[in-house]
CSV table of C-alpha atoms in Angstrom, one decimal:
chain,number,residue,atom,x,y,z
A,10,GLU,CA,-88.2,131.9,-47.2
A,11,LEU,CA,-89.8,128.8,-47.6
A,12,LYS,CA,-88.5,126.4,-50.3
A,13,VAL,CA,-90.1,123.3,-51.4
A,14,GLU,CA,-88.1,120.7,-53.5
A,15,GLN,CA,-89.4,117.7,-55.2
A,16,ASN,CA,-87.4,114.9,-56.9
A,17,PRO,CA,-87.5,113.2,-59.5
A,18,LEU,CA,-89.5,115.9,-61.6
A,19,PHE,CA,-90.4,113.2,-64.4
A,20,LEU,CA,-90.7,109.6,-63.6
A,21,SER,CA,-91.7,107.0,-66.1
A,22,MET,CA,-92.4,103.4,-64.7
A,23,GLN,CA,-94.2,100.1,-65.8
A,24,GLU,CA,-97.1,98.4,-63.7
A,25,GLY,CA,-96.6,96.6,-60.9
A,26,LYS,CA,-93.3,98.4,-60.0
A,27,ASN,CA,-92.7,100.3,-56.7
A,28,TYR,CA,-91.3,103.8,-56.3
A,29,THR,CA,-90.8,106.9,-54.0
A,30,ILE,CA,-91.2,110.5,-55.0
A,31,TYR,CA,-89.4,112.9,-52.4
A,32,CYS,CA,-90.4,116.3,-51.0
A,33,ASN,CA,-87.3,118.5,-49.3
A,34,TYR,CA,-88.5,121.6,-47.7
A,35,SER,CA,-85.8,124.5,-46.4
A,36,THR,CA,-87.4,125.7,-43.1
A,37,THR,CA,-89.2,124.2,-40.0
A,38,SER,CA,-93.0,123.0,-40.5
A,39,ASP,CA,-95.1,120.1,-39.3
A,40,ARG,CA,-97.7,120.3,-41.8
A,41,LEU,CA,-97.3,118.9,-45.3
A,42,TYR,CA,-99.6,118.1,-47.9
A,43,TRP,CA,-99.8,115.8,-51.0
A,44,TYR,CA,-101.8,116.9,-54.3
A,45,ARG,CA,-102.8,115.3,-57.4
A,46,GLN,CA,-103.5,117.1,-60.7
A,47,ASP,CA,-104.8,115.2,-63.7
A,48,PRO,CA,-103.7,117.1,-67.2
A,49,GLY,CA,-105.8,119.9,-67.8
A,50,LYS,CA,-107.4,119.6,-64.7
A,51,SER,CA,-107.7,120.9,-60.9
A,52,LEU,CA,-105.6,119.7,-57.8
A,53,GLU,CA,-107.3,117.3,-55.7
A,54,SER,CA,-106.1,117.0,-52.3
A,55,LEU,CA,-104.4,113.3,-51.4
A,56,PHE,CA,-103.2,113.4,-47.9
A,57,VAL,CA,-102.5,115.9,-45.2
A,58,LEU,CA,-99.5,115.2,-43.0
A,59,LEU,CA,-99.4,117.3,-39.4
A,60,SER,CA,-96.9,115.7,-37.3
A,61,ASN,CA,-93.4,114.1,-37.3
A,62,GLY,CA,-93.7,110.7,-37.9
A,63,ALA,CA,-97.1,110.6,-39.6
A,64,VAL,CA,-98.0,108.2,-42.1
A,65,LYS,CA,-101.3,108.0,-44.2
A,66,GLN,CA,-102.4,105.6,-46.9
A,67,GLU,CA,-104.9,105.5,-49.7
A,68,GLY,CA,-105.0,102.6,-52.3
A,69,ARG,CA,-101.4,102.0,-53.6
A,70,LEU,CA,-100.2,105.3,-52.2
A,71,MET,CA,-98.5,105.9,-48.8
A,72,ALA,CA,-96.8,109.1,-47.4
A,73,SER,CA,-94.8,110.5,-44.5
A,74,LEU,CA,-93.5,112.9,-43.1
A,75,ASP,CA,-90.1,113.1,-40.9
A,76,THR,CA,-90.0,116.8,-39.9
A,77,LYS,CA,-86.4,116.6,-38.3
A,78,ALA,CA,-85.1,115.6,-41.9
A,79,ARG,CA,-87.7,118.0,-43.5
A,80,LEU,CA,-88.4,115.3,-45.9
A,81,SER,CA,-91.8,113.8,-46.9
A,82,THR,CA,-92.1,110.5,-49.2
A,83,LEU,CA,-95.0,109.5,-51.5
A,84,HIS,CA,-94.4,105.8,-51.9
A,85,ILE,CA,-96.2,104.1,-55.1
A,86,THR,CA,-96.9,100.1,-54.3
A,87,ALA,CA,-97.4,98.0,-57.3
A,88,ALA,CA,-98.2,100.9,-59.6
A,89,VAL,CA,-101.0,100.7,-62.2
A,90,HIS,CA,-101.9,103.2,-65.3
A,91,ASP,CA,-105.0,105.1,-63.1
A,92,LEU,CA,-102.2,106.6,-60.9
A,93,SER,CA,-100.3,108.4,-64.1
A,94,ALA,CA,-100.7,112.0,-63.0
A,95,THR,CA,-98.9,114.9,-61.8
A,96,TYR,CA,-98.3,115.1,-57.9
A,97,PHE,CA,-97.2,118.0,-55.5
A,98,CYS,CA,-96.4,118.2,-52.3
A,99,ALA,CA,-96.8,121.9,-50.3
A,100,VAL,CA,-95.6,122.9,-47.3
A,101,ASP,CA,-97.4,125.7,-44.8
A,102,GLU,CA,-94.7,128.6,-43.5
A,103,LYS,CA,-94.3,128.1,-39.8
A,104,GLY,CA,-96.7,129.9,-37.9
A,105,ALA,CA,-98.5,131.4,-41.5
A,106,GLN,CA,-101.1,130.5,-43.7
A,107,LYS,CA,-98.7,131.1,-46.9
A,108,LEU,CA,-98.9,127.2,-48.5
A,109,VAL,CA,-95.7,126.8,-50.6
A,110,PHE,CA,-95.8,124.3,-53.2
A,111,GLY,CA,-93.0,122.0,-54.7
A,112,GLN,CA,-92.5,121.7,-58.7
A,113,GLY,CA,-94.3,118.8,-59.0
A,114,THR,CA,-93.3,115.1,-60.3
A,115,ARG,CA,-95.2,114.2,-63.6
A,116,LEU,CA,-95.6,110.5,-63.0
A,117,THR,CA,-96.4,108.1,-66.2
A,118,ILE,CA,-97.0,104.3,-65.8
A,119,ASN,CA,-96.9,102.1,-68.7
A,120,PRO,CA,-98.6,98.9,-69.2
B,10,ASN,CA,-122.6,123.6,-54.1
B,11,ALA,CA,-119.9,124.9,-56.3
B,12,GLY,CA,-117.2,125.0,-54.2
B,13,VAL,CA,-114.8,127.5,-55.5
B,14,THR,CA,-115.7,129.2,-58.8
B,15,GLN,CA,-113.5,131.0,-61.2
B,16,THR,CA,-114.0,133.1,-63.9
B,17,PRO,CA,-113.3,133.3,-66.7
B,18,LYS,CA,-112.2,130.2,-67.8
B,19,PHE,CA,-110.3,131.1,-70.8
B,20,GLN,CA,-109.0,134.8,-71.9
B,21,VAL,CA,-106.8,136.2,-74.5
B,22,LEU,CA,-105.5,139.4,-73.8
B,23,LYS,CA,-103.1,141.9,-75.7
B,24,THR,CA,-99.9,143.2,-74.1
B,25,GLY,CA,-100.9,146.1,-72.0
B,26,GLN,CA,-104.5,145.4,-71.5
B,27,SER,CA,-106.0,144.9,-67.9
B,28,MET,CA,-108.1,142.3,-66.6
B,29,THR,CA,-109.6,141.0,-63.3
B,30,LEU,CA,-110.0,137.6,-62.6
B,31,GLN,CA,-112.6,136.4,-60.2
B,32,CYS,CA,-112.6,134.0,-57.6
B,33,ALA,CA,-115.7,133.2,-55.2
B,34,GLN,CA,-116.4,130.6,-52.6
B,35,ASP,CA,-119.3,129.0,-50.9
B,36,MET,CA,-117.4,126.9,-48.5
B,37,ASN,CA,-117.5,129.6,-45.8
B,38,HIS,CA,-113.7,129.4,-45.5
B,39,ASN,CA,-111.4,132.2,-44.3
B,40,SER,CA,-108.1,131.9,-46.4
B,41,MET,CA,-108.0,132.4,-50.1
B,42,TYR,CA,-105.1,132.0,-52.5
B,43,TRP,CA,-104.1,132.9,-56.0
B,44,TYR,CA,-101.4,130.6,-57.6
B,45,ARG,CA,-99.7,130.8,-61.1
B,46,GLN,CA,-98.9,127.3,-63.0
B,47,ASP,CA,-96.2,127.4,-65.5
B,48,PRO,CA,-94.4,124.2,-66.8
B,49,GLY,CA,-92.0,123.0,-64.8
B,50,MET,CA,-92.7,125.6,-61.9
B,51,GLY,CA,-95.3,123.9,-60.3
B,52,LEU,CA,-97.6,126.4,-58.4
B,53,ARG,CA,-96.3,129.5,-57.3
B,54,LEU,CA,-98.0,131.7,-54.8
B,55,ILE,CA,-98.9,135.2,-56.0
B,56,TYR,CA,-101.0,136.5,-53.2
B,57,TYR,CA,-102.9,135.3,-50.4
B,58,SER,CA,-105.3,136.4,-48.0
B,59,ALA,CA,-105.6,134.8,-44.7
B,60,SER,CA,-108.7,136.3,-43.6
B,61,GLU,CA,-111.1,138.6,-44.7
B,62,GLY,CA,-109.5,142.2,-44.5
B,63,THR,CA,-105.7,140.9,-45.0
B,64,THR,CA,-103.7,140.3,-48.3
B,65,ASP,CA,-100.2,139.2,-48.3
B,66,LYS,CA,-97.5,139.0,-51.2
B,67,GLY,CA,-96.5,135.7,-51.9
B,68,GLU,CA,-93.4,134.4,-54.3
B,69,VAL,CA,-94.1,136.4,-57.4
B,70,PRO,CA,-96.5,139.3,-56.8
B,71,ASN,CA,-95.1,141.7,-59.1
B,72,GLY,CA,-97.3,142.8,-61.6
B,73,TYR,CA,-100.4,141.7,-59.8
B,74,ASN,CA,-103.0,143.2,-57.2
B,75,VAL,CA,-105.3,141.7,-55.3
B,76,SER,CA,-108.7,142.9,-53.4
B,77,ARG,CA,-110.6,140.7,-50.8
B,78,LEU,CA,-113.9,142.1,-51.3
B,79,ASN,CA,-115.7,140.0,-48.8
B,80,LYS,CA,-115.5,136.6,-47.1
B,81,ARG,CA,-116.5,134.8,-50.1
B,82,GLU,CA,-114.6,137.0,-52.9
B,83,PHE,CA,-110.8,137.4,-53.8
B,84,SER,CA,-110.0,138.8,-57.0
B,85,LEU,CA,-106.6,139.0,-58.7
B,86,ARG,CA,-106.0,142.1,-61.1
B,87,LEU,CA,-103.6,142.7,-64.1
B,88,GLU,CA,-103.1,146.3,-64.8
B,89,SER,CA,-100.8,146.0,-68.0
B,90,ALA,CA,-100.4,142.5,-69.2
B,91,ALA,CA,-97.5,141.2,-70.1
B,92,PRO,CA,-96.4,138.0,-72.5
B,93,SER,CA,-94.6,136.4,-69.0
B,94,GLN,CA,-98.0,136.6,-67.4
B,95,THR,CA,-99.1,133.8,-69.7
B,96,SER,CA,-100.3,131.0,-67.4
B,97,VAL,CA,-102.9,129.1,-66.0
B,98,TYR,CA,-104.0,130.6,-62.4
B,99,PHE,CA,-106.0,128.9,-59.8
B,100,CYS,CA,-107.3,130.1,-57.1
B,101,ALA,CA,-107.7,128.1,-53.5
B,102,VAL,CA,-109.5,128.4,-50.3
B,103,ARG,CA,-109.0,127.1,-46.8
B,104,GLN,CA,-111.0,126.9,-43.8
B,105,GLY,CA,-108.6,129.4,-42.1
B,106,THR,CA,-107.8,127.5,-38.7
B,107,LEU,CA,-103.7,125.8,-39.5
B,108,ASN,CA,-103.6,122.0,-40.5
B,109,THR,CA,-106.2,122.1,-43.1
B,110,GLU,CA,-106.1,121.1,-46.9
B,111,ALA,CA,-106.6,123.7,-49.4
B,112,PHE,CA,-109.4,123.5,-52.5
B,113,PHE,CA,-108.9,124.7,-55.8
B,114,GLY,CA,-110.9,126.0,-58.7
B,115,GLN,CA,-110.9,125.2,-62.2
B,116,GLY,CA,-108.2,127.5,-62.8
B,117,THR,CA,-108.4,130.2,-65.5
B,118,ARG,CA,-106.1,129.7,-68.5
B,119,LEU,CA,-104.8,133.5,-69.6
B,120,THR,CA,-102.7,134.4,-72.6
B,121,VAL,CA,-101.1,137.3,-73.3
B,122,VAL,CA,-100.1,138.2,-77.0
């Protein structure tokens, strides 16, 4: 059964600092997704990573995928307050449409 | 163009009551999902429908039933609500081919007392 784990689950950081959120998954897959959720809101898609070595960047966020290590990272560069949110990774079970999410990382960025 | 619409947005039930959560999409996507979100647990998959006419269990299906009424609509039914089903429920849709992102509804906040 596919399991998806994120760490850390909570992250408080200062503006201007860099940090990384990690997403590990338990079974073979080459499709991984990152989502953002603001408090009381729904989820919005950030990145779609579809192959080993895939890297996507949007502003201060960069996501990468290592399918051999079953690991994805979401790197935040020079954090700003607007990036405060909960970030989720999700993985497709191989060969299926079953999309499984991690627990989420609640990110708080302080001035 | 509403995307993914969930009804109702809020609901309070008494233990033992039944209700159906509705999800409708106008994106012409094939796959539809129901998740529940609880603090510290992330999103957990309840049921999904890869295409019209099919449904499959997810991680936490007990206490729920689903119906894929047609391509547009996917409903989630609680036959006898329990306090443990207090949660925020999200419906999501995907195009149905692999490698596509999911789009989410605004959620239904359900409280069972």
